[in-house]
mmCIF file of C-alpha atoms and ligand atoms in Angstrom:
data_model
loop_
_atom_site.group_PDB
_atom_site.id
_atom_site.type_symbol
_atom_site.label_atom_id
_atom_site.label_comp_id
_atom_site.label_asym_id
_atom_site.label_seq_id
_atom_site.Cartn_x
_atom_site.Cartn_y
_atom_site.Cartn_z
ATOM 1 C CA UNK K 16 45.444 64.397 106.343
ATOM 2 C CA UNK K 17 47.729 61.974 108.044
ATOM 3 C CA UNK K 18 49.226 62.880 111.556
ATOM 4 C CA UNK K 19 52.384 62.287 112.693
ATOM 5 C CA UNK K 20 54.106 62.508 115.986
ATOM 6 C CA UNK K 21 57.867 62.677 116.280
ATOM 7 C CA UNK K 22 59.911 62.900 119.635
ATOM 8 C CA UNK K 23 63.046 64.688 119.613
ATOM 9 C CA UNK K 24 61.687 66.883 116.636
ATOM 10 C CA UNK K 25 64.291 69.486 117.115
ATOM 11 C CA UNK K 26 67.008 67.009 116.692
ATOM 12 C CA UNK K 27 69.075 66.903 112.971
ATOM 13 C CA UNK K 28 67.000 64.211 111.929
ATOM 14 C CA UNK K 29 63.812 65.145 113.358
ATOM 15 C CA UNK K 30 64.212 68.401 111.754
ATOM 16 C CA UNK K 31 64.910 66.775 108.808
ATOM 17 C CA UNK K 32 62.116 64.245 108.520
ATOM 18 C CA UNK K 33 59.580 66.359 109.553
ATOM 19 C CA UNK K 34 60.834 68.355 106.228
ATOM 20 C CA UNK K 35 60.328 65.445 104.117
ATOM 21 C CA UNK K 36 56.692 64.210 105.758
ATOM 22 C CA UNK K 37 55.206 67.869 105.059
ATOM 23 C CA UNK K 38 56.333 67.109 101.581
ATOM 24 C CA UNK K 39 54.458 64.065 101.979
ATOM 25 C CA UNK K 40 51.249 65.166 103.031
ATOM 26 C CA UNK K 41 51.590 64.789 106.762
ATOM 27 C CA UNK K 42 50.657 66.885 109.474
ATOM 28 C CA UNK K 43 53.312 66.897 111.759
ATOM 29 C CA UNK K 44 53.590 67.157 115.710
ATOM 30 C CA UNK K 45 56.733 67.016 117.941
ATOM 31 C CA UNK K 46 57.585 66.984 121.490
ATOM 32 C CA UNK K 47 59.848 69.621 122.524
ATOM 33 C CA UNK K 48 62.090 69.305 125.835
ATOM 34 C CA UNK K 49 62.181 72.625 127.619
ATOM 35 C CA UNK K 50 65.577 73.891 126.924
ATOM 36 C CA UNK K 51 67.329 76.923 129.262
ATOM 37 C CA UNK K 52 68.322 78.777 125.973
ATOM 38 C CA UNK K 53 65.291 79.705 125.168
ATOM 39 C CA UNK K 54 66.370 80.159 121.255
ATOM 40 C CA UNK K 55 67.766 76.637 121.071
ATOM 41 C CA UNK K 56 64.105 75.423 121.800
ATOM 42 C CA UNK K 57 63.262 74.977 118.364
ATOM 43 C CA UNK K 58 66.196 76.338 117.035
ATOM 44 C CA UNK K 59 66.005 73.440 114.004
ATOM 45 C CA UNK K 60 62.510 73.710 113.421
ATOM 46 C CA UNK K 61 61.403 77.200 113.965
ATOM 47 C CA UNK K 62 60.565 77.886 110.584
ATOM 48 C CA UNK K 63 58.910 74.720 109.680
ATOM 49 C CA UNK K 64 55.042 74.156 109.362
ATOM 50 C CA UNK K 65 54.852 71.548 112.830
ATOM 51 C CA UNK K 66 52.890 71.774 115.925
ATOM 52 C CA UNK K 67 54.489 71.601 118.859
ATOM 53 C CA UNK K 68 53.908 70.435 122.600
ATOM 54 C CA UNK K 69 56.567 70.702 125.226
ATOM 55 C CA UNK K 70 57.006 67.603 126.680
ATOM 56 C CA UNK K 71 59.793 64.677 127.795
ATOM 57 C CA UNK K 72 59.383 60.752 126.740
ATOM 58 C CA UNK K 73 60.261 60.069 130.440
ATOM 59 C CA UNK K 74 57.552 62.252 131.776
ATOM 60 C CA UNK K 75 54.808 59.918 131.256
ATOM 61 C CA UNK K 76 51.997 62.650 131.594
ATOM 62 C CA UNK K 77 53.067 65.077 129.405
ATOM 63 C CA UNK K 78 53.162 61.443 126.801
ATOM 64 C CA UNK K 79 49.551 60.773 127.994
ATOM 65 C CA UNK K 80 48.487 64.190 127.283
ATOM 66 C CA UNK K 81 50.172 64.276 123.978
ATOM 67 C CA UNK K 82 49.176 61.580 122.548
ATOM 68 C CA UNK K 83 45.397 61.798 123.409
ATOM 69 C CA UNK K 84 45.548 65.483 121.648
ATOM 70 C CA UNK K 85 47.093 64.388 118.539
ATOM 71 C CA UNK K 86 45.934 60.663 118.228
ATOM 72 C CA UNK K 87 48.705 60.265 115.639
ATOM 73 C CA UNK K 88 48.667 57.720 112.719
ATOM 74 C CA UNK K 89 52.594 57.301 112.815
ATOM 75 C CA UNK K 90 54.519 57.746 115.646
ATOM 76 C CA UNK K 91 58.343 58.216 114.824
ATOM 77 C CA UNK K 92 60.369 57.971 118.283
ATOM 78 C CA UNK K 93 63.941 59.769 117.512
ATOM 79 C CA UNK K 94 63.996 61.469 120.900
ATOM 80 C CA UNK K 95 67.134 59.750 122.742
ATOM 81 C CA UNK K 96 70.090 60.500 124.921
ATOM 82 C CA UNK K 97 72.233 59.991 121.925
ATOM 83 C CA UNK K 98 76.119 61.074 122.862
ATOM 84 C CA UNK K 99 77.487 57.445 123.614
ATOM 85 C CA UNK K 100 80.727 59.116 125.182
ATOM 86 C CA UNK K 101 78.212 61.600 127.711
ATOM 87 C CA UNK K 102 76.287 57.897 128.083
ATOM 88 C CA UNK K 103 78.888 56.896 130.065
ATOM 89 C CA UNK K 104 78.692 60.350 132.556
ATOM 90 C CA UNK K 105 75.085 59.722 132.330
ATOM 91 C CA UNK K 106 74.039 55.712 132.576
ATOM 92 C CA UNK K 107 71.000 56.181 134.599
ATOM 93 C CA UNK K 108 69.761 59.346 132.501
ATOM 94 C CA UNK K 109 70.552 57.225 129.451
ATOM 95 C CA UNK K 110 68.639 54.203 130.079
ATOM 96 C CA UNK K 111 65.839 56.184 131.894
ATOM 97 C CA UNK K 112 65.089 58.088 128.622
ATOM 98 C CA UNK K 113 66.523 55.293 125.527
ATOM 99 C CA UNK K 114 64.968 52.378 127.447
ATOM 100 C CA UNK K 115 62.021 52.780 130.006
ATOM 101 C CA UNK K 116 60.353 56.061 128.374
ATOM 102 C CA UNK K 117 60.100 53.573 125.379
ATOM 103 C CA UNK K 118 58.131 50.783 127.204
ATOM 104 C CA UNK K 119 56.391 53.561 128.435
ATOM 105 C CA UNK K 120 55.774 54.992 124.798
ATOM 106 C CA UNK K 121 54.696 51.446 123.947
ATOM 107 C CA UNK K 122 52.158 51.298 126.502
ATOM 108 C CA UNK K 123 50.588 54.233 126.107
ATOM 109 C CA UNK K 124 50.444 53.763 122.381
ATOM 110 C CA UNK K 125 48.999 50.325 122.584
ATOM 111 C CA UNK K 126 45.898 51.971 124.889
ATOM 112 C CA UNK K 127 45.821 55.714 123.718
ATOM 113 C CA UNK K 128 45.940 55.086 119.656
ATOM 114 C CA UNK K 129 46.464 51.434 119.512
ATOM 115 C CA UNK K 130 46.042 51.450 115.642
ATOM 116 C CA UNK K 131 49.400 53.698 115.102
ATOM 117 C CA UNK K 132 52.509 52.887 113.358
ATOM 118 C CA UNK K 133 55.573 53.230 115.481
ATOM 119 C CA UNK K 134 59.237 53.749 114.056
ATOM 120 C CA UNK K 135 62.161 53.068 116.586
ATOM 121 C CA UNK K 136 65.256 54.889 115.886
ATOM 122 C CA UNK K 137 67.791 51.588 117.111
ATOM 123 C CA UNK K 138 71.297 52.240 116.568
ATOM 124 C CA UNK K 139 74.590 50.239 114.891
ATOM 125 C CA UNK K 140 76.026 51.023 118.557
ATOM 126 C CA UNK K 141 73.989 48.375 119.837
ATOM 127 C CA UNK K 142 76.398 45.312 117.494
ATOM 128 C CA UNK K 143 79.229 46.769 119.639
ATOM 129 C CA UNK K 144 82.505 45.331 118.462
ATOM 130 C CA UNK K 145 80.929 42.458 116.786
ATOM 131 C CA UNK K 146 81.685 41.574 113.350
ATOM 132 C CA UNK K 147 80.438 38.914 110.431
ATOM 133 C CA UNK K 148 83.311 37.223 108.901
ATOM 134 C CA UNK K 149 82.916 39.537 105.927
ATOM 135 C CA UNK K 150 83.658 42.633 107.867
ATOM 136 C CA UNK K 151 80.088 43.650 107.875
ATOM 137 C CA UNK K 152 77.236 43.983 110.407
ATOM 138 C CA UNK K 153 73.736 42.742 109.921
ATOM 139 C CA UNK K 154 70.314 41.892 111.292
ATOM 140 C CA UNK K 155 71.570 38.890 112.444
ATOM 141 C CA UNK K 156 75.133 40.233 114.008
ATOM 142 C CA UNK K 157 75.120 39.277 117.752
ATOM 143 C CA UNK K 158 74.554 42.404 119.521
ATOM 144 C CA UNK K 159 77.345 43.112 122.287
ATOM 145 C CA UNK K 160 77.082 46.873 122.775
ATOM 146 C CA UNK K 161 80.202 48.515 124.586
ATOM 147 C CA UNK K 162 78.009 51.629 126.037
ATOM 148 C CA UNK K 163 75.546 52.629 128.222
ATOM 149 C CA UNK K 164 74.133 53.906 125.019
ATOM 150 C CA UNK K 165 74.190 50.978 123.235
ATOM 151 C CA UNK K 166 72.992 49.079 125.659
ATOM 152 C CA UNK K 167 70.148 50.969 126.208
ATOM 153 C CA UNK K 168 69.299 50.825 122.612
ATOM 154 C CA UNK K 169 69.222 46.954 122.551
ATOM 155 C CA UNK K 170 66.567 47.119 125.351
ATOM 156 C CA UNK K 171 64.513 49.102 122.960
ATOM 157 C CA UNK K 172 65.398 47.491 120.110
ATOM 158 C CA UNK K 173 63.788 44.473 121.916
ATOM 159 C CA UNK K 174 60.866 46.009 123.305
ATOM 160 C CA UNK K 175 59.601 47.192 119.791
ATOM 161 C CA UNK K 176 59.976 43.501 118.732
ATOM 162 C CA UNK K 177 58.302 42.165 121.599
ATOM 163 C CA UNK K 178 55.509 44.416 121.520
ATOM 164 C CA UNK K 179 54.815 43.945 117.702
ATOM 165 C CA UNK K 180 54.873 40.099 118.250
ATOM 166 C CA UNK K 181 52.560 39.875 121.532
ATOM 167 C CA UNK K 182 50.252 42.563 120.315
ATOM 168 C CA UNK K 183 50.386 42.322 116.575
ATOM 169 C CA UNK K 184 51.810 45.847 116.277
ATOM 170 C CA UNK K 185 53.305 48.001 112.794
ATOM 171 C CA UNK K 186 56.382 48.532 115.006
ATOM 172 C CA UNK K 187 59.686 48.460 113.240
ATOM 173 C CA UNK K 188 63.238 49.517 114.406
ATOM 174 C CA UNK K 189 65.394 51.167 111.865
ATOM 175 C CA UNK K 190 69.002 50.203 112.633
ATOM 176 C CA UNK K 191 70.662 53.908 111.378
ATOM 177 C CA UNK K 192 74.564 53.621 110.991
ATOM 178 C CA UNK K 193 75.947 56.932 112.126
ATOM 179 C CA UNK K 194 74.711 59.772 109.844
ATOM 180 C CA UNK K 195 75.475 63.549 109.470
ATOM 181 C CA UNK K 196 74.941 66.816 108.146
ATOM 182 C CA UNK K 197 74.979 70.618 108.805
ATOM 183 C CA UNK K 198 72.591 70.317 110.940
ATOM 184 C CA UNK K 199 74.627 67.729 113.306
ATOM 185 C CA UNK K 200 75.277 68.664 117.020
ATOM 186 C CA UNK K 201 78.744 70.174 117.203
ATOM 187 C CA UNK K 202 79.969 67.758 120.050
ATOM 188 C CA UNK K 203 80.131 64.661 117.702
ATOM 189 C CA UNK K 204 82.747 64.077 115.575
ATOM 190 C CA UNK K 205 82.101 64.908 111.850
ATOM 191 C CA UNK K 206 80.323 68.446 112.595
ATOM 192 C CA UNK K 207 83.006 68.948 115.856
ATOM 193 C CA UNK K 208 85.972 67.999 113.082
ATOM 194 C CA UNK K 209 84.163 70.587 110.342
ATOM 195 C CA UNK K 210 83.722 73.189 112.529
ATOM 196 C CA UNK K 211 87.179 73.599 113.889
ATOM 197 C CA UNK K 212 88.657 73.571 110.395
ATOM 198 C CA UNK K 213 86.266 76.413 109.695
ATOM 199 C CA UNK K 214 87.548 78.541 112.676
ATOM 200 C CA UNK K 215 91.447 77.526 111.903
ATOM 201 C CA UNK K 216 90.852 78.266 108.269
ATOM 202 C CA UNK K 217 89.507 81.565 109.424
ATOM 203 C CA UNK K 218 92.017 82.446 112.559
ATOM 204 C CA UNK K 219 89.550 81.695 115.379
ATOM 205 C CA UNK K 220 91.423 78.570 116.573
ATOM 206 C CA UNK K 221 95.318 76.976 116.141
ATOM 207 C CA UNK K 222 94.120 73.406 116.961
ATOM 208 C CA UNK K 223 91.662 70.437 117.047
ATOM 209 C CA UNK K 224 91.468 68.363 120.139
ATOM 210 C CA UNK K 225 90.270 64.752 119.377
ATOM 211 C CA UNK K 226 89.997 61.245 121.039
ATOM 212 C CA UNK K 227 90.172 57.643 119.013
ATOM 213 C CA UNK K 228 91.006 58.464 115.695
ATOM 214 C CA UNK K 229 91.741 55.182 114.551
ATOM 215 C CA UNK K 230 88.220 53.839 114.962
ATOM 216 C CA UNK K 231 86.082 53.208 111.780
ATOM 217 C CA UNK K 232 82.384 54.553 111.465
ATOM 218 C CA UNK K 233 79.766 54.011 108.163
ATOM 219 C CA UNK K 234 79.003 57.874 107.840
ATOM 220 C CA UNK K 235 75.705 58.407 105.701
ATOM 221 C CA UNK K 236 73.565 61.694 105.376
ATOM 222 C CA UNK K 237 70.633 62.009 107.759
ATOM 223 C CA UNK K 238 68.630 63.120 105.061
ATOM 224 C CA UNK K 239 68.691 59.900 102.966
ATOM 225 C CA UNK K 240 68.230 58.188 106.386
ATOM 226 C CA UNK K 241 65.054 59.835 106.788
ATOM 227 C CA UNK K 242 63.885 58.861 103.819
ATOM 228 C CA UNK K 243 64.371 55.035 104.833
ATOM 229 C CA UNK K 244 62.670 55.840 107.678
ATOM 230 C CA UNK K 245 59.521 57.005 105.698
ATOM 231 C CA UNK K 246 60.032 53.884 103.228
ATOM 232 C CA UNK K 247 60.406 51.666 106.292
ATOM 233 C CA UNK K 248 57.116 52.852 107.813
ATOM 234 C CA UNK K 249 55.196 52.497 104.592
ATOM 235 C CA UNK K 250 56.384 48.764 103.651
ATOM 236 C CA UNK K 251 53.348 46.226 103.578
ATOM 237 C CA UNK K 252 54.751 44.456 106.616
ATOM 238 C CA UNK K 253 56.285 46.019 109.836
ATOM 239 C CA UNK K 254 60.054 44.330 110.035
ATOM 240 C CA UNK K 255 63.663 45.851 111.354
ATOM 241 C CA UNK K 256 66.077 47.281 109.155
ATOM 242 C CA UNK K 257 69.466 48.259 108.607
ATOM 243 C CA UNK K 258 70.423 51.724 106.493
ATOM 244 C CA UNK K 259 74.337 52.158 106.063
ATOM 245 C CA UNK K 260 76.372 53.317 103.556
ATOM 246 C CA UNK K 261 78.737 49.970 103.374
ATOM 247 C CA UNK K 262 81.637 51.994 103.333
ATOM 248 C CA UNK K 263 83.834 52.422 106.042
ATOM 249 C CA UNK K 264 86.313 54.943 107.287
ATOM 250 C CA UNK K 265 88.841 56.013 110.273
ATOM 251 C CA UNK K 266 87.974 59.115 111.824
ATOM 252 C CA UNK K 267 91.887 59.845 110.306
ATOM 253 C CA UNK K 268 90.478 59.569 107.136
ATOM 254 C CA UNK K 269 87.707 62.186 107.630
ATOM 255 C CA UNK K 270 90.111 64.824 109.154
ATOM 256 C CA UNK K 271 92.450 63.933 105.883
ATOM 257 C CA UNK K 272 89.827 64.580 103.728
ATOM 258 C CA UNK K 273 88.070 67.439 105.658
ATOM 259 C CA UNK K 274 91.016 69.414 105.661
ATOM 260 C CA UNK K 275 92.408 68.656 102.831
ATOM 261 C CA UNK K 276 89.710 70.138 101.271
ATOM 262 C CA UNK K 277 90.333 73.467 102.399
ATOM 263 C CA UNK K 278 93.983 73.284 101.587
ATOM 264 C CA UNK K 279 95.193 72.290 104.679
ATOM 265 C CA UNK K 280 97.434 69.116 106.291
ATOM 266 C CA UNK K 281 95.225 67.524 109.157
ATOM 267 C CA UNK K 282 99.051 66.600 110.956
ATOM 268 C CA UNK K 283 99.474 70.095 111.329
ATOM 269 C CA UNK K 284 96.320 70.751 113.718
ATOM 270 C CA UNK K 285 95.090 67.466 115.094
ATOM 271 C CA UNK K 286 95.919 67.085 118.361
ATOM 272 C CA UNK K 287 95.084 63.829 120.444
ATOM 273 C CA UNK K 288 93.396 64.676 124.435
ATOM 274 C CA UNK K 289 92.489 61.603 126.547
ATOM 275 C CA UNK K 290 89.865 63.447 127.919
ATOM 276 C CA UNK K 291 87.639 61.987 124.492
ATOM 277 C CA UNK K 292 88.626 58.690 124.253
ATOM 278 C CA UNK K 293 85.786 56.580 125.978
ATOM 279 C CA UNK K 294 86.019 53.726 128.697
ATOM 280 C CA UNK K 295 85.585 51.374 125.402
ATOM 281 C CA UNK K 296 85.661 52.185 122.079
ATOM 282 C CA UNK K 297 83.859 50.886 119.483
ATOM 283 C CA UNK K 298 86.566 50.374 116.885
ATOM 284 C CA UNK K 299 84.464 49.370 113.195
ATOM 285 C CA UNK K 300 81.101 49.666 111.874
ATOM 286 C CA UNK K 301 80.113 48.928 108.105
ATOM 287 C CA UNK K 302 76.623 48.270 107.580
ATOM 288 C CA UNK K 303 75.274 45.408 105.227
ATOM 289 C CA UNK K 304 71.721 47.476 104.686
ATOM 290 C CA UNK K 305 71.387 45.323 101.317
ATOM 291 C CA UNK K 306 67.713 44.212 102.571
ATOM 292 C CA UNK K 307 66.152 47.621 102.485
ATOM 293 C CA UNK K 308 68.209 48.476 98.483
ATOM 294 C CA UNK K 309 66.636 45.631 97.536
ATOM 295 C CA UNK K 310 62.512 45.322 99.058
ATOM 296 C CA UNK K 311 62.483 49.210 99.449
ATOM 297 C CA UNK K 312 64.301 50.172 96.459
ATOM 298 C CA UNK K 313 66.834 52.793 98.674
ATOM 299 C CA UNK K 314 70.083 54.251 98.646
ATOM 300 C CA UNK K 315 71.612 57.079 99.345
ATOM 301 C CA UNK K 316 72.081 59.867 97.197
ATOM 302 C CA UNK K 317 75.360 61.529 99.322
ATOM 303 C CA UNK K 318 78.450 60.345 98.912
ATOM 304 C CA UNK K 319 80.902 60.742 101.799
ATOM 305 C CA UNK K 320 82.338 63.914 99.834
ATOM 306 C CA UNK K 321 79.467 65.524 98.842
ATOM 307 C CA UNK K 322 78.468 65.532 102.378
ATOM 308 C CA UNK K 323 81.874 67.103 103.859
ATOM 309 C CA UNK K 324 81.714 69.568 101.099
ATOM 310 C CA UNK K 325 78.342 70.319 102.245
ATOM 311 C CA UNK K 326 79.122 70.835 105.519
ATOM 312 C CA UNK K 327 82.278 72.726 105.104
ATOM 313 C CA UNK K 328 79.942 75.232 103.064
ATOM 314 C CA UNK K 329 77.212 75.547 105.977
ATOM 315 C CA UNK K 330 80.194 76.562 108.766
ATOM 316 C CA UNK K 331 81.697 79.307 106.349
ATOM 317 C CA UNK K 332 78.568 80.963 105.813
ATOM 318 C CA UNK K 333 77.571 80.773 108.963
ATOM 319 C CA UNK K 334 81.359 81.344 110.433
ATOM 320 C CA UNK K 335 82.010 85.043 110.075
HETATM 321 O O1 LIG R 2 81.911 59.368 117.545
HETATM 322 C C1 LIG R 2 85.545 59.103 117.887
HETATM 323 C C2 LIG R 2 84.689 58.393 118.889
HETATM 324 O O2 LIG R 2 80.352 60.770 118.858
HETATM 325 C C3 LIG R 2 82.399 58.712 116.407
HETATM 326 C C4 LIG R 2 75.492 58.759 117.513
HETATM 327 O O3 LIG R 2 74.656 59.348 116.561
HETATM 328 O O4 LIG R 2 76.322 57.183 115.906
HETATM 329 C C5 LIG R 2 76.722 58.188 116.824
HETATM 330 O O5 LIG R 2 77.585 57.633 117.813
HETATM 331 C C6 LIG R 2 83.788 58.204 116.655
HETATM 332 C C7 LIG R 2 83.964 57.419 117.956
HETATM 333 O O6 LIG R 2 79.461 59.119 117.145
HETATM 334 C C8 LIG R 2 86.196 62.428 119.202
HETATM 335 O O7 LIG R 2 85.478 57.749 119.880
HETATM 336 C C9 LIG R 2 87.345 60.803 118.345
HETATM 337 O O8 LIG R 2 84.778 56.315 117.691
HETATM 338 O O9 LIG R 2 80.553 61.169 116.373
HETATM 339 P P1 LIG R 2 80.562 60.223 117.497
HETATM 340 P P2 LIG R 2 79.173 57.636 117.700
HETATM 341 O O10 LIG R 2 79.731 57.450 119.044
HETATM 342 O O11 LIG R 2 79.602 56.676 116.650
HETATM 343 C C10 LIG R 2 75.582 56.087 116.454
HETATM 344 C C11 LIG R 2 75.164 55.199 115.304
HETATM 345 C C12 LIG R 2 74.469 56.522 117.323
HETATM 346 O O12 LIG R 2 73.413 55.884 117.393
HETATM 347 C C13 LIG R 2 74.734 57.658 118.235
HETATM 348 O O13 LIG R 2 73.520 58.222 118.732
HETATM 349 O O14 LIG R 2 84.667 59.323 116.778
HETATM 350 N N1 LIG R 2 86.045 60.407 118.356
HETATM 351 N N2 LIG R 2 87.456 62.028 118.867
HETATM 352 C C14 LIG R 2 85.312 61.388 118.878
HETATM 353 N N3 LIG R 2 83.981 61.494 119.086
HETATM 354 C C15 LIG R 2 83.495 62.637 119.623
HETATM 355 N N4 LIG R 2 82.167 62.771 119.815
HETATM 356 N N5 LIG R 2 84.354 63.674 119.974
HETATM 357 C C16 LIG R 2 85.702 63.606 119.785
HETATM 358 O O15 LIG R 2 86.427 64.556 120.097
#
């Protein structure tokens, strides 16, 4: 049985992958960060078939320690700081844990279980507000991040490729465009935008308190991301990626559709606060991910309303 060790397992798409690698035959490990709440520890995962070791990327023993008990044959690195508008409250945090724990994870790979495959969750916040002529972003897009975040994630980005050229490494970065689900943290915007429709549909709230609404993301599902992630790590040759959707939309556009899907006129409720809108914004992402349709066959099976409906569904159930 094939092992596999993924940081920030309790995260949406750690939860989610580690779904779709038991399905795969894997045995799957995660890290777990010691969390005050003791329910939220796991809260994602507590039902799943996965070991688990507490542990933080930046806390290089607990790494050590973990990786010479599991000895992992993939290695799938989603743990991250990764609010970019908290990035910006927390630089040092943010490039501690996105940048230097991930030379560290290098290192200790290349010694501890120097034949594993290692998958490095980059970011489409790491382009910034650069843009091809034909409005899309690619491998080859400069990168010119506009975050702490993002600028952590190009330092990582690079490391990966350094370390799989010097050492001859299956290390690939998987450039994810922002993706979603149910299972999203509540403090970004699709899941924060869902939720608070829920509670004014249902008389727990009058109004929804945003920041930029007039920048553009390329909002997938993390569940067909993880599935390029899988695909990505089981190519013949380790490379970088993008995964998008190629569609693009204002965050206007999501509340329009959100609410209007539960009967209701986003103008009524929306309210702007400055206290969200970030020192710079990055204003459009759209995704040319044509390399990995084409050599790996992918695309995803969620449509931008199939996954609002979905999500809208999740917060009335769980909404009373
Ligand atoms: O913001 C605007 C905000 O925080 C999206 C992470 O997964 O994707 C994610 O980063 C947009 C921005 O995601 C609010 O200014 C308006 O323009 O949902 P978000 P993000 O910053 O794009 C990338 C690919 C990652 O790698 C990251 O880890 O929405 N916005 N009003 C707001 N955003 C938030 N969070 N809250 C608001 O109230």
């Amino acid at each position: 049985m094939k092992k596999a060790l993924i940081t920030g397992i309790n995260g949406q798409d750690g939860s989610y992958l580690s779904e779709y690698l038991i399905k795969q035959g894997y045995q799957v490990h995660g890290i777990l960060r010691r969390h005050s709440v003791a329910e939220n520890q796991d809260v994602r995962i507590k039902d799943m078939d996965v070991k688990t070791y507490y542990g933080d990327l930046s806390d290089e023993i607990s790494l050590f320690k973990i990786l010479r008990k599991v000895q992992p044959d993939v290695i799938y690195n989603l743990a991250a700081m990764s609010h970019v508008g908290i990035s910006n409250e927390l630089p040092i945090f943010t490039v501690k844990t996105n940048s230097l724990a991930v030379m560290q994870l290098l290192e200790l790979a290349k010694e501890i279980c120097p034949e594993a495959k290692i998958y490095q969750a980059s970011s489409s916040e790491m382009f910034g507000n650069s843009i091809d002529n034909d409005g899309f972003q690619r491998l080859s897009t400069t990168m010119n991040p506009v975050s702490p975040y993002g600028c952590s994630k190009v330092m990582a980005y690079n490391l990966v490729r350094y370390y799989r050229n010097a050492y001859n490494k299956f290390y690939c970065n998987g450039i994810l465009f922002n993706h979603e689900s149910p299972r999203r943290g509540s403090n970004f915007v699709t899941n924060k935008v869902i939720k608070s429709i829920v509670m004014i549909k249902k008389n727990i709230i009058k109004k929804l308190e945003l920041g930029n609404l007039d920048s553009k993301r390329d909002w997938g599902h993390s569940k067909d991301y993880v599935r390029a992630m899988y695909l990505i790590m089981n190519y013949k040759s380790p490379e970088d990626w993008i995964v998008s959707t190629e569609e693009t939309r204002s965050i206007r556009d999501f509340c329009r559709y959100a609410f209007k899907l539960v009967g209701l006129n986003y103008k009524d409720y929306v309210i702007q606060n400055k206290k969200f809108l970030r020192p710079l914004e990055l204003k459009y992402l759209k995704g040319d991910s044509s390399k990995i349709r084409k050599k790996l066959k992918w695309k995803p099976q969620y449509t931008f309303e199939s996954m609002i409906e979905e999500m809208i569904e999740y917060w009335m159930n769980k909404i009373q």
